[in-house]
Amino acid sequence: MSIRTMSRSLKSLPKIPTVLTNVLPGDIYTTNVSEENQPNLMRTPRPVHGAVYSHVIPEKAPDPVLLAISKPACQTIDLEFNDEQEFADVFSGNKILPDTCPWSLCYAGHQFGYYAGQLGDGRAISLFETVNHNGESWEIQLKGAGRTPYSRFGDGYAVLRSSIREFLMSEHMNALGVPTTRALALIDTTRDVYREDGPREIQPESGAIVARMAPSWLRFGNFEIFYHRDDMDSVRTLADYTIEHVVKEKEEGSGNKYAQLMRSITKKTAKMIAEWQAIGFNHGVMNTDNMSVLGLTMDYGPFQIMDFYNPRYVCNHSDDTGRYAFFRQPSVGVFNLVRLSMPLFELIGAGDQVDTLVFPSKEDETREGVTDEKTLEQYRANAQTFVQNLLQDEYKEYFMDALLTKMRSKIGLKPCSEVENKSDMDDVIIPLLDWMTNHRIDYHRFYRSLSNYQITHEGEAWDEEKAITEWLDIVAENESEVEPSKAALKPWLAIYRHRLLQEKSVCADRKRQMDAVNPRFVLRNSIAQSVIDSFEKETEEEAKAVLNACLDACLNPFKDHYEDARVEEWIHSSIPDKDMRCSCSS
């Protein structure tokens, strides 16, 4: 058991030198860049070749104010919160800590199914790496801190409304047990930011910065950009770095270290998406540049935790074709993993001969010992077979195992044999989801109330009637569906009762276990919007109080009661009829 060390100040956090920038190749044009020395190289969008990152100094933020800080995130990196102004200065990018040199990543990506070329951190700038008392590495990053070489047509900024959503949901997902990047602090500024395609009719909007953190911000797209530029040496360098410094642990199974890397990312991705499906989370923009090599939910944009269960729900107002609809997320995960695997084909397919593999080089056409094309083709064929089996068999197994585990815990079933597991999915879980789909049931209210179900000495009929009239909170998107849904639930309740009797379930124990899995508070879009609205309608102090009340609920979603009346009101309020979906504008 680890012993907690004393909390550290901001100045003592950075690990020097930074591993990523010390090991991986960087943009040669920003090696010695600063605000005084050739700042245009940091701010001007341009192609960046042969580099994983560019050094970038955040732009000065006007009048930064610390709106909120996540104490659990601070505790994760052993950071002591003791100086509000210093936090505002550092996490706005106005103050660069000694001996640190911030950077932005270069990557590509498939966006809505099509390769989009160089993308990169267009408004994200990593400040430094740190290592906590458990030896865990964390990379601290600012979103909305200004332009980088990867900003393309953007201004490098973020608006307050989207920053509030990302800050709250990042910490909420972590509290719900979903693999995610974290949010450390939310900073407001007096910067005017214009978003012509945003939801607000009045421009400009208020600018903001989110200080966020992750063990690594590497994405599938970091590999894709080198592959599409025929820079296979850089693919290998990046893969070696990822294996040694990011993924670290070895996976069981066949193949060399690159095959194990692919298996690790596949497993983590499958488990992450299974968690999404279990809690009704719709990401909205599952492009490969938004996919973490660590299987972390990242880049919160037009996301939404569904109010009413609808597998075909599309949370992104900009997704006209429904490519990233809720029910498609598992298959999109496979598509994205295929895109990741292609840069690794030769490395995977070479097997134990990988150390003899020499890629051709555009820069060095006289390179000796280059592996011939016929051998490379064989390696690609080997890898294609491996990846096909991995994604057809293992991905499905990882996904279904994780989904079943979470869904069984949500309905209060104990772990059991493989045969019983399969039966639970077919006979209990799928019929329940079908019922929710047919009647568009409030997913979260129902699951939270399901722990109230009891098996009494009064008998099945009495328990059934008690359940649908008193114990269960059944709310439908269309009020006219409530009564039909109750009648339609009765056959499932009989199945559920039989299953609980089969495992000799104890009501009190089951309720305790279920209430620790099914949140009472869920950050619905309507709640996030009410927090956003408070910054337009209330004083700054009043708005900060609303934000922090919501943050507390996000961090503690399983409480039986919240002392703040606003949280209780959010929980009990009906879902607005208004379309609360968001677009990619932020």
C-alpha positions as a printed Julia matrix, in Angstrom:
586×3 Matrix{Float64}:
   0.0     0.0     0.0
   1.44    3.37   -1.04
   2.0     6.08    1.49
   0.89    9.54    0.39
   3.65   12.08    0.15
   3.15   15.7     1.06
   1.33   17.84   -1.47
   3.53   19.85   -3.78
   3.47   23.43   -4.96
   3.01   24.3    -8.62
   6.69   25.17   -9.02
   7.8    21.72   -7.86
   5.47   19.8   -10.19
   7.3    19.7   -13.54
   9.52   16.76  -14.32
  12.72   18.01  -15.95
  13.54   17.12  -18.66
  10.19   16.32  -20.25
  10.31   12.73  -21.51
   8.21   13.27  -24.64
  10.17   16.25  -25.94
  13.47   14.71  -24.85
  12.9    11.38  -26.64
  10.79   12.16  -29.71
  11.73   14.35  -32.73
  10.46   17.92  -32.62
   9.81   20.73  -35.07
  13.23   22.12  -35.93
  11.79   25.6   -36.49
  10.58   25.96  -32.9
  13.6    24.55  -31.06
  14.51   27.91  -29.51
  11.29   29.79  -30.1
   9.9    32.29  -27.6
   7.52   35.26  -27.56
  10.49   37.48  -28.39
  12.27   35.11  -30.78
  10.39   34.41  -34.05
   6.9    34.09  -32.53
   5.35   33.69  -36.0
   6.79   30.19  -36.21
   4.6    29.27  -33.24
   1.44   31.0   -34.45
   1.39   30.57  -38.22
  -0.4    27.46  -39.53
   1.99   25.44  -41.68
   2.9    21.86  -42.59
   5.21   20.33  -39.99
   7.28   17.36  -41.18
   9.35   14.79  -39.34
   8.16   15.96  -35.94
   5.85   14.68  -33.22
   5.51   18.16  -31.69
   6.29   21.85  -31.99
   7.31   24.04  -29.09
   4.65   26.69  -28.5
   4.34   29.36  -25.82
   0.7    30.03  -24.83
  -0.64   33.43  -25.81
  -1.11   35.91  -22.99
  -4.66   35.65  -21.65
  -6.34   38.93  -20.65
  -7.42   39.15  -17.01
  -7.51   35.43  -16.16
  -9.79   34.4   -13.3
  -9.93   30.96  -11.7
 -13.57   29.87  -11.87
 -13.2    26.36  -10.47
 -10.65   23.72   -9.63
 -11.05   19.97   -9.25
  -9.62   18.97   -5.9
  -9.61   15.24   -6.8
  -7.55   16.06   -9.9
  -5.16   18.08   -7.75
  -4.85   15.17   -5.36
  -4.08   12.82   -8.23
  -0.92   14.79   -9.05
  -0.17   15.69   -5.39
  -0.82   19.37   -6.08
  -1.62   21.66   -3.18
  -4.1    24.42   -3.97
  -2.92   27.41   -1.96
  -2.65   30.42   -4.26
  -5.63   31.29   -6.46
  -3.81   33.94   -8.46
  -0.82   31.71   -9.16
  -3.16   28.98  -10.38
  -4.9    31.49  -12.65
  -1.55   32.7   -14.02
  -0.09   29.23  -14.64
  -3.23   27.54  -15.95
  -4.04   30.43  -18.27
  -0.55   30.13  -19.75
   0.49   33.6   -18.61
   3.2    32.23  -16.35
   5.56   29.54  -17.63
   7.18   27.54  -14.86
  11.01   27.52  -14.73
  12.86   25.14  -17.07
   9.69   24.12  -18.93
   9.08   24.55  -22.64
   5.45   23.93  -23.68
   4.54   22.04  -26.85
   1.7    21.03  -29.16
   1.37   17.68  -30.91
   1.37   17.07  -34.64
  -1.12   14.49  -35.89
  -3.56   13.68  -38.67
  -6.89   11.9   -38.59
  -9.88   10.41  -40.32
 -12.76   12.82  -39.8
 -16.24   11.42  -40.46
 -14.6     8.56  -42.36
 -12.25   10.56  -44.59
  -8.55   11.21  -44.19
  -8.12   14.91  -43.39
  -4.33   15.33  -43.54
  -2.4    17.31  -40.93
  -4.54   18.42  -38.0
  -2.64   18.63  -34.72
  -3.22   20.54  -31.49
  -4.8    23.63  -32.99
  -5.6    25.16  -29.6
  -4.08   22.77  -27.09
  -0.67   23.4   -25.55
   0.97   21.02  -23.07
   2.79   22.8   -20.25
   4.81   20.03  -18.62
   4.87   16.45  -17.4
   4.71   15.47  -13.75
   5.04   12.24  -11.77
   2.93   11.63   -8.67
   3.76    9.68   -5.51
   2.61    6.43   -7.15
   5.06    6.9   -10.02
   2.25    7.75  -12.46
   3.08   10.23  -15.22
   0.64   13.01  -16.06
   0.82   15.59  -18.81
  -0.75   18.98  -18.04
  -2.31   20.71  -21.03
  -4.2    23.94  -21.74
  -7.11   24.02  -24.18
  -7.92   27.44  -25.63
  -4.52   29.02  -24.96
  -3.91   30.41  -28.45
  -2.75   29.56  -31.93
  -0.17   26.93  -32.82
   1.31   25.72  -36.14
  -1.7    23.36  -36.26
  -4.5    25.91  -35.88
  -5.36   25.87  -39.6
  -8.26   28.33  -39.93
  -8.94   28.56  -36.2
  -8.04   31.24  -33.69
  -6.7    28.84  -31.05
  -9.24   29.92  -28.46
 -12.17   28.24  -26.68
 -15.43   29.81  -25.54
 -16.72   29.64  -21.99
 -19.79   27.5   -22.76
 -17.8    24.62  -24.28
 -15.08   24.94  -21.63
 -17.64   24.59  -18.83
 -19.03   21.46  -20.49
 -15.61   19.83  -20.91
 -14.44   20.74  -17.42
 -17.53   19.3   -15.75
 -17.96   16.19  -17.9
 -14.29   15.15  -17.69
 -14.49   14.95  -13.91
 -18.0    13.49  -13.98
 -16.92   10.63  -16.25
 -14.01    9.87  -13.94
 -16.36    9.75  -10.95
 -18.63    7.39  -12.91
 -15.68    5.04  -13.45
 -15.27    5.7   -17.17
 -11.69    5.9   -18.55
 -11.16    9.58  -19.33
  -8.78   12.47  -19.5
  -9.14   14.77  -16.5
  -9.89   18.44  -15.94
  -7.81   20.32  -13.41
  -8.96   23.93  -13.59
 -11.3    26.27  -15.47
 -10.08   29.78  -16.24
 -12.22   32.68  -17.45
 -10.75   35.56  -19.45
 -11.95   38.87  -20.88
 -10.94   37.75  -24.37
 -13.62   38.21  -27.01
 -14.08   35.08  -29.12
 -16.21   34.97  -32.27
 -18.06   31.82  -33.36
 -20.3    32.5   -36.35
 -21.6    28.92  -36.35
 -22.17   28.85  -32.6
 -25.55   28.66  -30.85
 -25.5    32.25  -29.66
 -27.0    34.97  -31.81
 -25.02   37.67  -30.03
 -21.28   37.79  -30.65
 -18.6    37.88  -29.36
 -18.58   35.18  -26.71
 -16.43   35.04  -23.6
 -13.15   33.17  -23.93
 -11.97   30.55  -21.44
  -9.21   27.99  -20.9
  -9.45   24.47  -19.51
  -6.38   23.05  -17.79
  -6.67   19.34  -18.37
  -4.43   16.33  -17.79
  -3.82   12.81  -19.02
  -1.07   10.2   -18.71
  -0.54   10.87  -22.42
  -2.3    12.88  -25.12
  -1.12   10.61  -27.95
  -3.85    9.7   -30.44
  -4.36    7.29  -33.3
  -3.71   10.24  -35.6
  -0.14   10.65  -34.33
   0.7     7.41  -36.15
  -1.44    8.16  -39.18
   0.34   11.34  -40.19
   3.74    9.63  -40.53
   2.21    6.66  -42.36
   0.48    8.86  -44.93
   3.74   10.76  -45.48
   5.68    7.5   -45.98
   7.8     8.3   -42.94
   7.92    4.8   -41.5
  11.04    5.47  -39.43
   9.01    7.98  -37.44
   6.16    5.47  -37.08
   8.63    3.06  -35.53
  10.16    5.71  -33.26
   6.71    6.74  -32.04
   5.63    3.12  -31.52
   8.76    2.37  -29.49
   8.14    5.46  -27.35
   4.5     4.48  -26.82
   5.46    0.96  -25.76
   8.16    2.07  -23.33
   6.74    5.27  -21.88
   2.95    5.25  -22.4
   1.4     1.77  -22.51
   4.24    0.18  -20.53
   2.52   -3.08  -19.5
   2.8    -6.15  -21.74
  -0.24   -7.95  -23.1
  -0.64  -11.7   -23.16
  -1.03  -13.39  -26.52
   0.83  -13.96  -29.76
   2.99  -11.51  -31.64
   5.95   -9.22  -31.1
   5.9    -6.01  -29.06
   4.13   -4.09  -31.82
   1.39   -6.72  -31.99
   1.09   -6.47  -28.22
   0.82   -2.68  -28.53
  -2.02   -3.08  -31.01
  -3.73   -5.61  -28.74
  -3.38   -3.29  -25.72
  -4.93   -0.33  -27.56
  -7.69   -2.58  -28.91
  -8.55   -3.87  -25.44
  -8.54   -0.4   -23.87
 -10.65    1.03  -26.68
 -13.21   -1.77  -26.43
 -13.51   -1.35  -22.67
 -13.88    2.42  -22.95
 -16.68    2.17  -25.51
 -18.4    -0.53  -23.44
 -18.49    1.93  -20.55
 -20.01    4.55  -22.86
 -22.74    2.18  -23.98
 -23.5     1.16  -20.41
 -24.08    4.72  -19.17
 -25.71    6.08  -22.33
 -22.81    8.36  -23.32
 -22.71    9.61  -26.91
 -19.28   11.08  -27.79
 -20.36   12.81  -30.98
 -17.02   13.15  -32.81
 -15.25    9.78  -32.88
 -12.65   10.84  -35.42
  -9.29    9.08  -35.19
  -7.66   12.3   -34.0
  -9.97   12.09  -30.96
  -9.04    8.49  -30.07
  -6.55    7.96  -27.25
  -3.92    5.21  -27.4
  -4.73    4.63  -23.73
  -8.45    4.15  -24.32
  -9.37    7.4   -22.57
 -12.43    9.46  -23.4
 -10.94   12.65  -24.78
 -11.79   15.91  -26.56
 -15.24   16.56  -25.17
 -17.17   18.48  -27.82
 -20.86   17.94  -28.7
 -21.1    14.96  -26.32
 -24.25   14.06  -24.44
 -25.36   11.55  -21.85
 -28.72   10.58  -23.31
 -31.82   11.63  -21.39
 -34.05    8.96  -22.9
 -32.77    5.64  -24.19
 -32.58    5.76  -27.98
 -29.86    3.7   -29.7
 -30.14    5.83  -32.85
 -29.63    9.08  -30.98
 -27.15   11.52  -32.55
 -25.89   14.13  -30.08
 -23.84   16.1   -32.63
 -26.05   18.61  -34.44
 -23.44   18.7   -37.22
 -23.55   14.91  -37.85
 -26.18   14.94  -40.59
 -25.65   11.31  -41.61
 -25.66    9.93  -38.06
 -22.23    8.4   -38.5
 -21.51    8.72  -34.79
 -24.96    7.74  -33.51
 -24.97    6.04  -30.12
 -25.53    2.51  -31.44
 -22.73    2.87  -34.0
 -20.0     3.7   -31.47
 -18.72    0.09  -31.06
 -18.38   -0.39  -34.83
 -16.77    3.03  -35.25
 -14.22    1.85  -32.71
 -13.35   -1.02  -35.06
 -13.05    1.35  -38.04
 -10.71    3.59  -36.07
  -8.58    0.66  -34.91
  -8.19   -0.45  -38.52
  -6.91    3.03  -39.36
  -4.42    2.78  -36.47
  -3.26   -0.69  -37.45
  -2.25    0.25  -40.99
   0.82    2.29  -39.98
   1.9    -0.68  -37.83
   1.39   -3.44  -40.42
   5.03   -4.04  -41.33
   6.17   -3.81  -37.71
   3.53   -6.31  -36.59
   3.88   -8.63  -39.56
   7.66   -8.9   -39.29
   7.22  -10.91  -36.09
  10.52  -11.9   -34.51
  12.35  -10.59  -37.59
  11.34   -7.01  -36.82
  14.85   -6.02  -35.73
  16.09   -6.76  -39.25
  13.37   -4.61  -40.82
  14.78   -1.55  -42.59
  12.35    0.88  -44.17
  13.13    2.78  -47.37
  13.77    6.48  -46.88
  12.94    9.42  -49.12
  15.74   11.42  -47.51
  18.32    8.65  -47.9
  17.83    6.78  -51.16
  21.22    5.09  -50.73
  20.29    3.55  -47.38
  21.77    0.08  -47.1
  19.98   -3.1   -46.12
  16.51   -1.86  -47.05
  13.93   -4.63  -46.79
  12.7    -5.55  -50.27
   9.1    -4.89  -51.32
   8.22   -8.57  -51.62
   9.14   -9.13  -47.98
   7.26   -6.01  -46.92
   4.18   -7.28  -48.74
   4.43  -10.55  -46.84
   4.73   -8.65  -43.56
   1.62   -6.62  -44.44
  -0.29   -9.8   -45.25
   0.79  -11.34  -41.93
  -0.35   -8.25  -40.06
  -3.63   -8.07  -41.91
  -4.47  -11.59  -40.75
  -3.46  -10.76  -37.18
  -5.48   -7.53  -37.08
  -8.49   -9.16  -38.71
  -8.56  -11.84  -36.03
  -7.9    -9.28  -33.3
 -10.78   -7.04  -34.33
 -13.25   -9.75  -35.3
 -12.73  -11.96  -32.26
 -10.81  -10.32  -29.44
 -12.31   -6.82  -29.75
 -15.81   -8.28  -29.56
 -14.83  -10.39  -26.56
 -13.23   -7.43  -24.72
 -16.24   -5.24  -25.48
 -18.92   -7.76  -24.53
 -17.13   -8.83  -21.33
 -16.82   -5.22  -20.18
 -20.37   -4.34  -21.2
 -21.86   -7.39  -19.52
 -19.92   -6.77  -16.31
 -21.15   -3.18  -16.11
 -24.74   -3.95  -17.1
 -25.02   -6.81  -14.59
 -23.81   -4.5   -11.84
 -26.37   -1.88  -12.89
 -29.24   -4.34  -12.38
 -27.75   -5.88   -9.24
 -26.73   -9.33  -10.46
 -23.76  -11.12   -8.94
 -20.82  -12.43  -11.0
 -21.48  -15.94  -12.23
 -20.4   -18.6   -14.74
 -19.79  -17.92  -18.42
 -22.98  -19.79  -19.37
 -25.06  -17.74  -16.92
 -23.4   -14.56  -18.17
 -24.53  -15.3   -21.73
 -28.01  -16.08  -20.46
 -28.14  -12.8   -18.52
 -27.32  -10.8   -21.63
 -29.88  -12.6   -23.82
 -32.66  -13.11  -21.28
 -32.39  -10.15  -18.93
 -30.32   -7.24  -20.25
 -31.28   -7.13  -23.93
 -35.05   -7.43  -23.23
 -34.74   -4.54  -20.76
 -32.92   -2.38  -23.3
 -35.53   -3.29  -25.93
 -38.26   -2.11  -23.56
 -36.4     1.15  -22.95
 -35.95    1.64  -26.68
 -39.6     1.0   -27.52
 -40.86    3.48  -24.94
 -37.92    5.96  -24.84
 -37.44    5.63  -21.09
 -35.32    7.94  -18.95
 -32.32    5.63  -18.65
 -30.88    7.05  -15.46
 -33.98    7.53  -13.35
 -35.06    3.95  -14.06
 -31.73    2.33  -13.18
 -31.35    4.36   -9.99
 -34.84    3.38   -8.87
 -34.45   -0.3    -9.81
 -32.56   -0.86   -6.56
 -35.89   -0.23   -4.79
 -37.34   -3.44   -6.21
 -38.02   -6.0    -3.5
 -39.08   -9.61   -3.22
 -41.62   -9.75   -0.41
 -43.71  -12.45    1.22
 -46.79  -10.89   -0.43
 -46.01  -12.67   -3.68
 -45.07  -11.9    -7.28
 -48.26  -10.12   -8.32
 -48.15   -7.79   -5.32
 -44.45   -7.01   -5.84
 -45.05   -6.36   -9.54
 -47.84   -3.88   -8.85
 -45.82   -2.2    -6.12
 -42.86   -1.89   -8.49
 -44.68   -0.15  -11.33
 -46.76    2.1    -9.08
 -44.3     3.03   -6.34
 -40.8     1.58   -6.4
 -39.71    2.35   -9.97
 -39.23    5.82  -11.43
 -40.54    5.35  -14.96
 -40.4     8.5   -17.09
 -40.86    8.41  -20.87
 -39.92   11.0   -23.47
 -43.59   11.06  -24.49
 -45.84   11.18  -21.44
 -48.48    9.12  -23.23
 -46.01    6.2   -23.23
 -45.73    5.97  -19.43
 -48.74    3.73  -18.78
 -48.15    1.44  -21.81
 -44.51    1.13  -20.74
 -45.52    0.01  -17.25
 -47.75   -2.71  -18.67
 -44.99   -3.78  -21.09
 -42.46   -4.02  -18.24
 -44.37   -6.7   -16.33
 -43.0    -9.72  -18.26
 -39.46   -8.46  -17.69
 -40.09   -8.0   -13.98
 -41.08  -11.67  -13.79
 -37.79  -12.65  -15.46
 -35.84  -10.32  -13.18
 -37.55  -11.67  -10.06
 -36.76  -15.25  -11.08
 -33.11  -14.33  -11.67
 -32.8   -12.65   -8.25
 -34.38  -15.65   -6.53
 -31.98  -17.92   -8.4
 -28.98  -16.24   -6.85
 -30.67  -15.73   -3.46
 -30.3   -11.98   -3.67
 -30.55  -10.01   -0.41
 -32.52   -6.8    -1.05
 -30.49   -4.53    1.25
 -27.14   -5.72   -0.1
 -28.33   -5.44   -3.69
 -29.63   -1.9    -3.16
 -26.34   -0.8    -1.63
 -24.38   -2.27   -4.54
 -26.67   -0.85   -7.23
 -26.77    2.64   -5.73
 -22.96    2.68   -5.9
 -23.11    2.02   -9.65
 -26.2     3.9   -10.87
 -25.78    7.65  -10.36
 -28.5     9.76   -8.81
 -26.99   12.86  -10.42
 -26.2    12.85  -14.14
 -24.76   15.83  -16.01
 -27.52   16.19  -18.55
 -27.17   18.77  -21.33
 -29.98   20.79  -19.75
 -28.09   21.0   -16.45
 -24.83   21.99  -18.15
 -26.76   24.66  -20.03
 -28.23   26.05  -16.83
 -24.68   26.44  -15.49
 -23.65   28.18  -18.7
 -26.7    30.46  -18.54
 -25.82   31.53  -15.01
 -22.71   33.28  -16.34
 -24.93   35.42  -18.55
 -27.73   36.06  -16.07
 -26.03   36.19  -12.66
 -23.09   38.0   -11.11
 -19.71   36.29  -11.44
 -19.74   35.16   -7.8
 -23.26   33.77   -8.1
 -22.34   31.99  -11.34
 -19.22   30.53   -9.74
 -21.37   29.18   -6.92
 -23.67   27.48   -9.44
 -20.65   26.04  -11.28
 -19.1    24.68   -8.11
 -22.4    23.2    -6.93
 -22.6    21.34  -10.22
 -18.94   20.3    -9.96
 -19.55   18.83   -6.5
 -22.47   16.79   -7.85
 -20.39   15.66  -10.84
 -17.65   14.49   -8.47
 -20.13   12.73   -6.17
 -22.86   11.4    -8.47
 -24.06    8.55   -6.22
 -25.14   10.54   -3.16
 -28.57    9.87   -1.67
 -29.01   13.56   -0.94
 -27.3    16.84   -1.84
 -27.26   19.72    0.61
 -27.31   22.27   -2.21
 -30.94   22.8    -3.18
 -29.96   23.59   -6.77
 -28.63   20.08   -7.27
 -31.8    18.52   -5.89
 -33.83   20.75   -8.2
 -31.76   19.64  -11.21
 -32.29   16.0   -10.3
 -36.06   16.33   -9.95
 -36.65   18.7   -12.87
 -38.32   17.38  -15.99
 -36.31   17.22  -19.21
 -36.91   20.31  -21.42
 -38.63   19.7   -24.77
 -36.05   21.97  -26.41
 -33.4    20.31  -28.6
 -30.32   20.43  -26.35
 -27.88   18.94  -28.84
 -24.62   20.76  -29.55
 -22.54   21.21  -32.7
 -18.78   21.04  -33.19
 -18.52   24.81  -32.68
 -16.63   25.65  -29.5
